[in-house]
Amino acid sequence: MTLAPQYDPLAIESGIYKRWLDAGVFTANAESDDDPYVIVIPPPNVTDVLHSGHGLNNTLQDVLIRYQRMRGREAVWLPGTDHAGIATQNVVERALAKEGKSRHDLGREKFVERVWEHVGKTGNTILEQLKAIGCSCDWSRTRFTFDEDYSLAVRKVFVDLHDAGLVYRGQRVIHWCPRCHTSLSDEEAEFKDKAGHLYHISYEVIDPKDGGPREAVVATTRPETMFGDVCLVLHPEDERWGSYEGTTVRIPLTNVEIPVRTSNAVERDFGTAILKVTPAHDANDFDIGEQLGGFDRPVIIGEDAKMMDVSRVPEVLRGLDRFDARKETVEQLKANGQLVTVENYDHAVRHCYRCRTAVEPLLSNQWFVHMKPLSEPALEAYKTGRLKFVPERWGKVYEHWMTNIRDWNISRQLWWGHRIPAWFCENQECDHITVAMETPESCGKCGGSVRQDDDVLDTWFSSWLWPFATFGWPKATSDLQRFYPGHTLVTAPDIIFFWVARMVMAGYHFMGDTPFETVYLNGVVRDPQHRAFSKSLGNGIDPLDVVELYGADALRYTLVAGAAAGTDIIMDRNDLEATFAAGRHYANKCWNIGRFIVSNLDGPATPMNELGETDLELADRWILSRCQRTIETVTDSLDRYRLNDAASAIYHFIWDELADWYVEQVKPRLYGTTPGGETARGVLSHVFETALKLLHPIIPFLSEELWGHLAGERQGLLAAASWPVVEHKRVDETAERAFSRVQAATSAIRTVRAEYRVPPGKPVRAIFQPADENALSDFESERHTIERLAKVSELVMGADAADEVGAHAVLPDGSSVFVPLGDAIDVETEVARLSGEVERIEKQLAGVKAKLNNEKFVSRAPQDVVDRERDKERSWKEQRETLAAKLRALGV
RNA sequence: GGGCGAAUAGCUCAGUUGGUUUAGAGCGCCUGCCUUACAAGCAGGAAGUCGGGGGUUCGAAUCCCUCUUCGCCCACCA
């Protein structure tokens, strides 16, 4: 079969993927005795299709899983998707809005149906995209966080934690998104710096002391909340306290009177050092109110973020949006002479992580998880090293969050999500809440009728169970038995708190062990302005576009090679050609080497172990040795999660060593112009097959295709092949040293040819002057290689060339090559060139000499370092001598 | 306010515990080649005061201090 000279990924990829599926290579067997290796996918949100961040994340996972599968582990990569409560609800609501409808127009049931319709489509697309980039997921185990079984697990977790006293209902000031109309956890309410103002407002003292102040000036960024104030506070050691003690003040624009009190929470050097306390609209004020005791918590802003129609709020403000109310309040204060001053003030304001709306702190009843007890084993796991992070620095981020953990608000006022299994008693007198797996008939306390909580659970309250709920928990399945705990989690750093930390907590609480041993954090994919990809900026790259243009392998190679552990990766959507060139070129190169080998084999080559050792030439021993080193480097790099190093090692082995040198060296043997064709074919096949194995985790499609042409019939699929092991007897330092001399001589002659513009077709003579006997014999054995690759008509050994005119090059081992050029040399140009060379060498030599003249260096540096310097010195000196001789020959 | 990361060739980045590096790669650039695996290629080449300053050391891109610029995270100074 002949192969096309251009690699066409589209022509092979889908066929290859189907072969993998048909062979069941990705399906793990829970009954197998092999050591398992487990990765659970960070389930993509069903809101949308995949972007290049997913491309990176999933490629890395696939590299690891394919590698471990080839190492003989029972590898399972569990795929799936996340229902992504708030995010998905928003997407569908936006779609509805385009039809001029709201979710309320549909009603809860119809709306949820509509969401299911949406996730059916996107969920499938996502899984197909993963296949397109080559992900070797175990599709037989695909899960969705809203599957029936999974939902039961979520419900059980809620009930169990409630029974254990770790889930409770409480009234707190929570983060409320007025746009999404739900409460949020601390993590979901992100800080963003906002330019704002600090308004200094005068509160009138109603009953001033003799000579005491008649006003109390308060600094606030949110004047509109003052109608919910219950007191003002000073620091207890504030010298002004005496004159305020026992007084009351009037909230501006109202007749509401509130006392003045003290609290340590006041920062004495901020603002006016007098703080207004608004317990229903600020979490800190809630705490201060609690601490002082005896205060109501007047609510004056509603869930729609509008000023409420309550007596505390001046009539003109009622019904106004909070921001309009702020402006209006300021106007009124100004008119009243109660606005003392306004400062510009930048401060961090929390925003909804889904819609970017400023979050409103609101007093509300919600469900919470008591986190402290859950965090302890999770923190311990990190401290003892049971749980590791790559790169390590993220461990500190995890530790800090775990150490300062706060309770988790898990109830959401949404319709898309796991309904909370709690039932309120409809009897006004009874405040009992029934929490149960099954829908209760009646109130567990008074027997009255019950009504289920309308709220749903935070989407992360289901995701945190992913590593075990996906394997069938709470049932004691064989999957759970075999595949928990897992091994590696590959994800982005921005969900360490949302997801990673909570999975560890759930893992310890429900399974008694960490869900994974290593958390590998990949970087963020950014545009050339270093902005993260986002839909609103439109700067993203669709991985499928890249697959279509250049193939999945080119995409994968680029991502893996570009992603040193945890560093961001920059991609330019306006120049895909340049961004993916390396991967594309490389795929084509591999394709052509494969083509060359296939076309030069006549049936299977002789296996390595049947070749006669004495038939091996220097080049054979060299490439076999280099191959062992590459196995070692790639294996070691993958084990240490240095995927870019693995990519680079196999890249350079195949291109720079196998293709550029070995393939060129064996051509005469393959063509039959020199003997030894059988050996050449055997070594070439062996080495290339090994290289394909090393290549496969990163470039699965192409490697599988070529494998099919070379070894497939004998050895089955590459995806199921075994990882190569280092054969130490093949590591041959002597051959490496000898062949590198051959390479150096060839390059030197080529350089001479190029510099003197010897026409490509015209052969030159070269005179080799060996440094020692070994050098001489190596050259003898490879003389045809050098002659062919450097286009030398005659390679003379050891002739004296002192009085000929030509170019001279010294090799690293001290041997030298002289190329007589006769008329080709223009004396003036040559003198200039040589003088430049001399200058450069003098500089190097000066550096080396300074080092060797330094007694401390000679006495303290390790011997081999010093020896190296001595070698350098000798080599530079020789080169200088050679050049001097040349210059003399030219009459200088 | 605290913490973290980044700064190396025109661009995007490697550089593992300080010394086999005369600081590397890919892309781009320059020169010459359609040499029967590959022009998505081959051969050769130019290009860097390793962000600035100081220090430790025989020796620093690498360790310490400091400054500058960018980015990220955390944080109850309203």
GROMACS .gro file of N, CA and C (backbone and C1' of nucleotides) in nm, chain A residues 6 219 221 267 270 275 284 345 393 400 406 567 570 582 585 588-589 592-593 595-596 640 642 655 659 664 667 671 750 754 757 840 844 854 856-857 860 862 868 872 876, chain B residues 4-6 12-16 19-22 25-28 31-33 35-45 57-59 70-78:
model
  417
    6GLN      N    1   0.161   1.379   0.156
    6GLN     CA    2   0.115   1.476   0.255
    6GLN      C    3   0.026   1.405   0.354
  219ALA      N    4  -1.883   5.731   5.791
  219ALA     CA    5  -1.837   5.715   5.653
  219ALA      C    6  -1.889   5.582   5.599
  221THR      N    7  -1.986   5.347   5.217
  221THR     CA    8  -1.989   5.339   5.070
  221THR      C    9  -2.132   5.317   5.021
  267GLU      N   10  -1.243   4.997   6.314
  267GLU     CA   11  -1.103   5.033   6.287
  267GLU      C   12  -1.088   5.181   6.318
  270PHE      N   13  -0.986   5.427   6.021
  270PHE     CA   14  -1.054   5.428   5.892
  270PHE      C   15  -1.172   5.523   5.897
  275LEU      N   16  -1.898   5.371   6.291
  275LEU     CA   17  -1.951   5.274   6.197
  275LEU      C   18  -2.101   5.264   6.216
  284ASN      N   19  -2.084   4.161   5.821
  284ASN     CA   20  -2.011   4.203   5.941
  284ASN      C   21  -2.102   4.270   6.040
  345TYR      N   22  -1.321   5.646   4.641
  345TYR     CA   23  -1.275   5.531   4.718
  345TYR      C   24  -1.293   5.403   4.637
  393ARG      N   25   0.324   2.465   4.454
  393ARG     CA   26   0.277   2.588   4.518
  393ARG      C   27   0.127   2.592   4.540
  400HIS      N   28  -0.432   2.705   5.278
  400HIS     CA   29  -0.481   2.831   5.334
  400HIS      C   30  -0.634   2.833   5.339
  406ARG      N   31  -1.495   2.830   5.590
  406ARG     CA   32  -1.620   2.882   5.647
  406ARG      C   33  -1.737   2.797   5.599
  567THR      N   34   0.194   2.638   3.376
  567THR     CA   35   0.211   2.770   3.317
  567THR      C   36   0.103   2.793   3.213
  570ILE      N   37  -0.025   3.056   2.556
  570ILE     CA   38  -0.076   3.168   2.477
  570ILE      C   39  -0.107   3.119   2.336
  582ALA      N   40   0.410   2.401   1.456
  582ALA     CA   41   0.503   2.300   1.505
  582ALA      C   42   0.439   2.161   1.502
  585HIS      N   43   0.372   2.046   1.130
  585HIS     CA   44   0.496   2.008   1.062
  585HIS      C   45   0.545   1.874   1.115
  588ASN      N   46   0.352   1.575   0.993
  588ASN     CA   47   0.388   1.545   0.855
  588ASN      C   48   0.524   1.476   0.845
  589LYS      N   49   0.615   1.521   0.931
  589LYS     CA   50   0.748   1.460   0.932
  589LYS      C   51   0.739   1.312   0.970
  592ASN      N   52   0.605   1.101   0.698
  592ASN     CA   53   0.696   1.072   0.588
  592ASN      C   54   0.805   0.973   0.626
  593ILE      N   55   0.846   0.975   0.752
  593ILE     CA   56   0.941   0.873   0.793
  593ILE      C   57   0.874   0.738   0.783
  595ARG      N   58   0.632   0.657   0.594
  595ARG     CA   59   0.618   0.628   0.452
  595ARG      C   60   0.746   0.567   0.396
  596PHE      N   61   0.854   0.630   0.431
  596PHE     CA   62   0.984   0.584   0.384
  596PHE      C   63   1.011   0.440   0.431
  640ARG      N   64   0.696   1.222   3.611
  640ARG     CA   65   0.707   1.342   3.694
  640ARG      C   66   0.616   1.454   3.646
  642ARG      N   67   0.605   1.601   3.374
  642ARG     CA   68   0.669   1.703   3.291
  642ARG      C   69   0.639   1.666   3.146
  655TRP      N   70   1.304   1.341   1.495
  655TRP     CA   71   1.340   1.431   1.385
  655TRP      C   72   1.492   1.447   1.372
  659ALA      N   73   1.553   1.071   1.186
  659ALA     CA   74   1.532   1.112   1.047
  659ALA      C   75   1.657   1.173   0.985
  664GLU      N   76   1.929   0.860   0.695
  664GLU     CA   77   2.024   0.892   0.588
  664GLU      C   78   2.138   0.790   0.583
  667LYS      N   79   2.031   0.443   0.416
  667LYS     CA   80   1.981   0.439   0.277
  667LYS      C   81   2.064   0.348   0.186
  671TYR      N   82   1.900   0.035  -0.007
  671TYR     CA   83   1.895   0.033  -0.153
  671TYR      C   84   1.982  -0.078  -0.210
  750ARG      N   85   2.994   2.065   0.584
  750ARG     CA   86   2.878   2.135   0.529
  750ARG      C   87   2.890   2.286   0.550
  754ALA      N   88   2.896   2.576   0.269
  754ALA     CA   89   2.799   2.686   0.264
  754ALA      C   90   2.870   2.820   0.268
  757ARG      N   91   3.041   2.897  -0.048
  757ARG     CA   92   2.949   2.889  -0.161
  757ARG      C   93   2.992   2.787  -0.265
  840ARG      N   94   3.701   3.604   1.823
  840ARG     CA   95   3.604   3.530   1.905
  840ARG      C   96   3.676   3.429   1.995
  844GLN      N   97   3.702   3.377   2.417
  844GLN     CA   98   3.672   3.253   2.489
  844GLN      C   99   3.792   3.211   2.573
  854ASN      N  100   4.255   3.129   3.853
  854ASN     CA  101   4.195   3.154   3.982
  854ASN      C  102   4.221   3.033   4.072
  856LYS      N  103   4.132   2.962   4.368
  856LYS     CA  104   4.016   2.912   4.441
  856LYS      C  105   3.931   2.822   4.352
  857PHE      N  106   3.923   2.861   4.224
  857PHE     CA  107   3.846   2.777   4.132
  857PHE      C  108   3.910   2.640   4.120
  860ARG      N  109   3.871   2.452   4.461
  860ARG     CA  110   3.740   2.423   4.519
  860ARG      C  111   3.638   2.359   4.424
  862PRO      N  112   3.476   2.104   4.162
  862PRO     CA  113   3.494   1.961   4.142
  862PRO      C  114   3.594   1.934   4.029
  868ARG      N  115   3.725   1.996   3.257
  868ARG     CA  116   3.652   2.044   3.140
  868ARG      C  117   3.709   2.178   3.093
  872LYS      N  118   3.881   2.270   2.741
  872LYS     CA  119   3.838   2.386   2.663
  872LYS      C  120   3.960   2.470   2.623
  876TRP      N  121   4.064   2.555   2.245
  876TRP     CA  122   4.067   2.693   2.193
  876TRP      C  123   4.206   2.728   2.140
  896C        P  124   0.471   3.453   4.899
  896C      O5'  125   0.409   3.400   4.762
  896C      C5'  126   0.353   3.270   4.753
  896C      C4'  127   0.283   3.253   4.621
  896C      C3'  128   0.368   3.278   4.498
  896C      O3'  129   0.453   3.170   4.469
  896C      C1'  130   0.159   3.384   4.470
  897G        P  131   0.594   3.202   4.400
  897G      O5'  132   0.550   3.231   4.250
  897G      C5'  133   0.491   3.128   4.172
  897G      C4'  134   0.431   3.185   4.047
  897G      C3'  135   0.528   3.254   3.953
  897G      O3'  136   0.603   3.161   3.878
  897G      C1'  137   0.334   3.386   3.973
  898A        P  138   0.754   3.199   3.839
  898A      O5'  139   0.729   3.300   3.718
  898A      C5'  140   0.662   3.256   3.601
  898A      C4'  141   0.629   3.375   3.514
  898A      C3'  142   0.747   3.459   3.470
  898A      O3'  143   0.814   3.401   3.360
  898A      C1'  144   0.575   3.600   3.546
  904U        P  145   0.503   3.734   2.290
  904U      O5'  146   0.495   3.576   2.278
  904U      C5'  147   0.372   3.513   2.243
  904U      C4'  148   0.388   3.364   2.251
  904U      C3'  149   0.445   3.312   2.382
  904U      O3'  150   0.347   3.308   2.484
  904U      C1'  151   0.553   3.204   2.201
  905C        P  152   0.392   3.304   2.636
  905C      O5'  153   0.467   3.165   2.637
  905C      C5'  154   0.579   3.142   2.720
  905C      C4'  155   0.644   3.016   2.672
  905C      C3'  156   0.746   2.956   2.766
  905C      O3'  157   0.680   2.878   2.863
  905C      C1'  158   0.835   2.960   2.547
  906A        P  159   0.753   2.844   2.999
  906A      O5'  160   0.836   2.719   2.949
  906A      C5'  161   0.972   2.718   2.967
  906A      C4'  162   1.028   2.589   2.915
  906A      C3'  163   1.144   2.540   2.998
  906A      O3'  164   1.100   2.455   3.101
  906A      C1'  165   1.213   2.562   2.773
  907G        P  166   1.134   2.487   3.250
  907G      O5'  167   1.293   2.491   3.247
  907G      C5'  168   1.365   2.374   3.211
  907G      C4'  169   1.509   2.409   3.187
  907G      C3'  170   1.578   2.486   3.299
  907G      O3'  171   1.618   2.400   3.403
  907G      C1'  172   1.628   2.588   3.094
  908U        P  173   1.650   2.454   3.544
  908U      O5'  174   1.634   2.329   3.641
  908U      C5'  175   1.535   2.336   3.746
  908U      C4'  176   1.493   2.196   3.788
  908U      C3'  177   1.605   2.106   3.841
  908U      O3'  178   1.610   2.108   3.984
  908U      C1'  179   1.483   1.994   3.673
  911G        P  180   2.404   2.432   3.720
  911G      O5'  181   2.562   2.445   3.713
  911G      C5'  182   2.622   2.537   3.621
  911G      C4'  183   2.764   2.494   3.596
  911G      C3'  184   2.777   2.352   3.543
  911G      O3'  185   2.842   2.358   3.417
  911G      C1'  186   2.926   2.391   3.722
  912U        P  187   2.793   2.347   3.289
  912U      O5'  188   2.741   2.198   3.290
  912U      C5'  189   2.685   2.134   3.177
  912U      C4'  190   2.794   2.067   3.099
  912U      C3'  191   2.749   2.011   2.967
  912U      O3'  192   2.740   2.114   2.872
  912U      C1'  193   2.900   1.863   3.071
  913U        P  194   2.648   2.101   2.756
  913U      O5'  195   2.673   2.218   2.654
  913U      C5'  196   2.788   2.297   2.655
  913U      C4'  197   2.749   2.442   2.675
  913U      C3'  198   2.782   2.494   2.815
  913U      O3'  199   2.856   2.613   2.801
  913U      C1'  200   2.554   2.538   2.759
  914U        P  201   3.011   2.602   2.805
  914U      O5'  202   3.049   2.724   2.708
  914U      C5'  203   3.034   2.857   2.751
  914U      C4'  204   3.004   2.945   2.631
  914U      C3'  205   2.865   2.922   2.573
  914U      O3'  206   2.809   3.047   2.541
  914U      C1'  207   3.031   2.893   2.406
  917A        P  208   1.852   2.558   1.913
  917A      O5'  209   1.700   2.518   1.930
  917A      C5'  210   1.665   2.385   1.968
  917A      C4'  211   1.519   2.374   1.991
  917A      C3'  212   1.432   2.435   1.883
  917A      O3'  213   1.416   2.343   1.776
  917A      C1'  214   1.353   2.504   2.095
  918G        P  215   1.398   2.397   1.630
  918G      O5'  216   1.246   2.444   1.631
  918G      C5'  217   1.141   2.348   1.640
  918G      C4'  218   1.010   2.420   1.655
  918G      C3'  219   0.984   2.529   1.552
  918G      O3'  220   0.931   2.475   1.432
  918G      C1'  221   0.940   2.615   1.767
  919C        P  222   0.966   2.541   1.295
  919C      O5'  223   0.889   2.681   1.305
  919C      C5'  224   0.746   2.684   1.304
  919C      C4'  225   0.698   2.824   1.334
  919C      C3'  226   0.750   2.934   1.243
  919C      O3'  227   0.682   2.938   1.120
  919C      C1'  228   0.765   3.006   1.466
  920G        P  229   0.764   2.971   0.987
  920G      O5'  230   0.808   3.122   1.014
  920G      C5'  231   0.709   3.225   1.019
  920G      C4'  232   0.774   3.356   1.059
  920G      C3'  233   0.891   3.400   0.972
  920G      O3'  234   0.846   3.463   0.854
  920G      C1'  235   0.950   3.423   1.199
  923U        P  236   1.771   3.631   0.108
  923U      O5'  237   1.891   3.527   0.108
  923U      C5'  238   2.025   3.574   0.102
  923U      C4'  239   2.120   3.457   0.098
  923U      C3'  240   2.081   3.346   0.001
  923U      O3'  241   2.115   3.376  -0.133
  923U      C1'  242   2.143   3.250   0.207
  924G        P  243   2.023   3.319  -0.252
  924G      O5'  244   2.066   3.165  -0.255
  924G      C5'  245   2.201   3.132  -0.278
  924G      C4'  246   2.220   2.985  -0.256
  924G      C3'  247   2.117   2.896  -0.324
  924G      O3'  248   2.142   2.883  -0.463
  924G      C1'  249   2.151   2.820  -0.103
  925C        P  250   2.027   2.821  -0.553
  925C      O5'  251   2.041   2.668  -0.515
  925C      C5'  252   1.944   2.578  -0.557
  925C      C4'  253   1.962   2.448  -0.482
  925C      C3'  254   1.844   2.355  -0.498
  925C      O3'  255   1.857   2.276  -0.614
  925C      C1'  256   1.889   2.382  -0.268
  927U        P  257   1.560   1.789  -0.639
  927U      O5'  258   1.713   1.775  -0.603
  927U      C5'  259   1.791   1.677  -0.665
  927U      C4'  260   1.833   1.568  -0.570
  927U      C3'  261   1.719   1.508  -0.486
  927U      O3'  262   1.661   1.400  -0.555
  927U      C1'  263   1.905   1.565  -0.348
  928U        P  264   1.501   1.388  -0.558
  928U      O5'  265   1.467   1.283  -0.443
  928U      C5'  266   1.332   1.258  -0.405
  928U      C4'  267   1.292   1.117  -0.442
  928U      C3'  268   1.361   1.007  -0.362
  928U      O3'  269   1.299   0.984  -0.238
  928U      C1'  270   1.377   0.954  -0.587
  929A        P  271   1.363   0.886  -0.128
  929A      O5'  272   1.251   0.883  -0.015
  929A      C5'  273   1.120   0.836  -0.044
  929A      C4'  274   1.021   0.901   0.050
  929A      C3'  275   1.024   1.054   0.048
  929A      O3'  276   0.938   1.104  -0.053
  929A      C1'  277   1.035   0.976   0.272
  930C        P  278   0.968   1.244  -0.120
  930C      O5'  279   0.926   1.350  -0.007
  930C      C5'  280   0.787   1.370   0.024
  930C      C4'  281   0.777   1.446   0.153
  930C      C3'  282   0.837   1.586   0.152
  930C      O3'  283   0.747   1.680   0.098
  930C      C1'  284   0.902   1.471   0.349
  931A        P  285   0.791   1.779  -0.012
  931A      O5'  286   0.739   1.923   0.038
  931A      C5'  287   0.763   1.974   0.168
  931A      C4'  288   0.789   2.122   0.156
  931A      C3'  289   0.696   2.194   0.060
  931A      O3'  290   0.647   2.312   0.120
  931A      C1'  291   0.923   2.239   0.008
  932A        P  292   0.504   2.315   0.185
  932A      O5'  293   0.531   2.269   0.338
  932A      C5'  294   0.572   2.368   0.437
  932A      C4'  295   0.584   2.292   0.567
  932A      C3'  296   0.665   2.164   0.550
  932A      O3'  297   0.772   2.146   0.636
  932A      C1'  298   0.438   2.113   0.606
  933G        P  299   0.860   2.163   0.726
  933G      O5'  300   0.975   2.057   0.695
  933G      C5'  301   0.943   1.924   0.657
  933G      C4'  302   1.033   1.879   0.547
  933G      C3'  303   1.181   1.913   0.561
  933G      O3'  304   1.244   1.827   0.652
  933G      C1'  305   1.113   1.958   0.341
  934C        P  306   1.362   1.882   0.744
  934C      O5'  307   1.481   1.892   0.639
  934C      C5'  308   1.535   1.774   0.583
  934C      C4'  309   1.646   1.808   0.488
  934C      C3'  310   1.754   1.899   0.544
  934C      O3'  311   1.844   1.828   0.626
  934C      C1'  312   1.693   1.975   0.331
  935A        P  313   1.906   1.901   0.753
  935A      O5'  314   2.016   1.992   0.686
  935A      C5'  315   2.124   1.931   0.617
  935A      C4'  316   2.206   2.036   0.549
  935A      C3'  317   2.244   2.154   0.637
  935A      O3'  318   2.350   2.125   0.725
  935A      C1'  319   2.167   2.234   0.430
  936G        P  320   2.356   2.194   0.865
  936G      O5'  321   2.392   2.344   0.826
  936G      C5'  322   2.523   2.374   0.780
  936G      C4'  323   2.527   2.514   0.727
  936G      C3'  324   2.505   2.626   0.827
  936G      O3'  325   2.618   2.650   0.907
  936G      C1'  326   2.382   2.671   0.632
  937G        P  327   2.600   2.704   1.054
  937G      O5'  328   2.541   2.852   1.033
  937G      C5'  329   2.623   2.951   0.975
  937G      C4'  330   2.543   3.074   0.945
  937G      C3'  331   2.493   3.153   1.064
  937G      O3'  332   2.597   3.230   1.123
  937G      C1'  333   2.325   3.144   0.899
  949U        P  334   3.096   3.514   5.013
  949U      O5'  335   3.102   3.401   4.901
  949U      C5'  336   3.067   3.268   4.933
  949U      C4'  337   3.064   3.185   4.808
  949U      C3'  338   3.190   3.195   4.722
  949U      O3'  339   3.294   3.111   4.770
  949U      C1'  340   2.996   3.212   4.586
  950C        P  341   3.443   3.165   4.767
  950C      O5'  342   3.477   3.164   4.612
  950C      C5'  343   3.593   3.229   4.564
  950C      C4'  344   3.618   3.190   4.420
  950C      C3'  345   3.498   3.204   4.328
  950C      O3'  346   3.486   3.336   4.280
  950C      C1'  347   3.596   2.992   4.297
  951G        P  348   3.343   3.400   4.274
  951G      O5'  349   3.271   3.310   4.165
  951G      C5'  350   3.309   3.321   4.028
  951G      C4'  351   3.235   3.221   3.945
  951G      C3'  352   3.084   3.231   3.950
  951G      O3'  353   3.037   3.330   3.860
  951G      C1'  354   3.149   3.006   3.974
  962C        P  355   0.197   4.796   3.489
  962C      O5'  356   0.200   4.650   3.429
  962C      C5'  357   0.117   4.610   3.325
  962C      C4'  358   0.135   4.463   3.306
  962C      C3'  359   0.034   4.377   3.379
  962C      O3'  360  -0.091   4.376   3.314
  962C      C1'  361   0.247   4.284   3.411
  963G        P  362  -0.223   4.384   3.405
  963G      O5'  363  -0.239   4.232   3.452
  963G      C5'  364  -0.251   4.131   3.355
  963G      C4'  365  -0.225   3.997   3.419
  963G      C3'  366  -0.312   3.962   3.538
  963G      O3'  367  -0.443   3.925   3.501
  963G      C1'  368  -0.089   3.899   3.582
  964C        P  369  -0.563   3.949   3.605
  964C      O5'  370  -0.542   3.830   3.709
  964C      C5'  371  -0.555   3.695   3.667
  964C      C4'  372  -0.507   3.603   3.775
  964C      C3'  373  -0.581   3.612   3.907
  964C      O3'  374  -0.705   3.544   3.903
  964C      C1'  375  -0.350   3.605   3.950
  965C        P  376  -0.824   3.597   3.997
  965C      O5'  377  -0.783   3.538   4.139
  965C      C5'  378  -0.772   3.398   4.157
  965C      C4'  379  -0.706   3.368   4.289
  965C      C3'  380  -0.776   3.425   4.412
  965C      O3'  381  -0.887   3.345   4.450
  965C      C1'  382  -0.546   3.469   4.429
  966C        P  383  -1.009   3.414   4.524
  966C      O5'  384  -0.948   3.442   4.669
  966C      C5'  385  -0.917   3.335   4.755
  966C      C4'  386  -0.841   3.387   4.875
  966C      C3'  387  -0.916   3.487   4.962
  966C      O3'  388  -1.007   3.424   5.048
  966C      C1'  389  -0.699   3.566   4.924
  967A        P  390  -1.146   3.500   5.080
  967A      O5'  391  -1.101   3.621   5.173
  967A      C5'  392  -1.018   3.597   5.286
  967A      C4'  393  -0.982   3.728   5.350
  967A      C3'  394  -1.094   3.829   5.359
  967A      O3'  395  -1.179   3.801   5.470
  967A      C1'  396  -0.899   3.936   5.282
  968C        P  397  -1.340   3.798   5.446
  968C      O5'  398  -1.388   3.946   5.426
  968C      C5'  399  -1.320   4.053   5.483
  968C      C4'  400  -1.421   4.149   5.539
  968C      C3'  401  -1.356   4.249   5.630
  968C      O3'  402  -1.311   4.361   5.556
  968C      C1'  403  -1.536   4.149   5.744
  969C        P  404  -1.157   4.395   5.571
  969C      O5'  405  -1.174   4.549   5.602
  969C      C5'  406  -1.281   4.592   5.683
  969C      C4'  407  -1.282   4.740   5.685
  969C      C3'  408  -1.269   4.805   5.548
  969C      O3'  409  -1.395   4.817   5.486
  969C      C1'  410  -1.112   4.901   5.696
  970A        P  411  -1.395   4.845   5.321
  970A      O5'  412  -1.536   4.913   5.292
  970A      C5'  413  -1.579   5.015   5.378
  970A      C4'  414  -1.696   4.962   5.455
  970A      C3'  415  -1.815   5.053   5.441
  970A      O3'  416  -1.925   4.977   5.387
  970A      C1'  417  -1.751   5.026   5.672
   0.00000   0.00000   0.00000
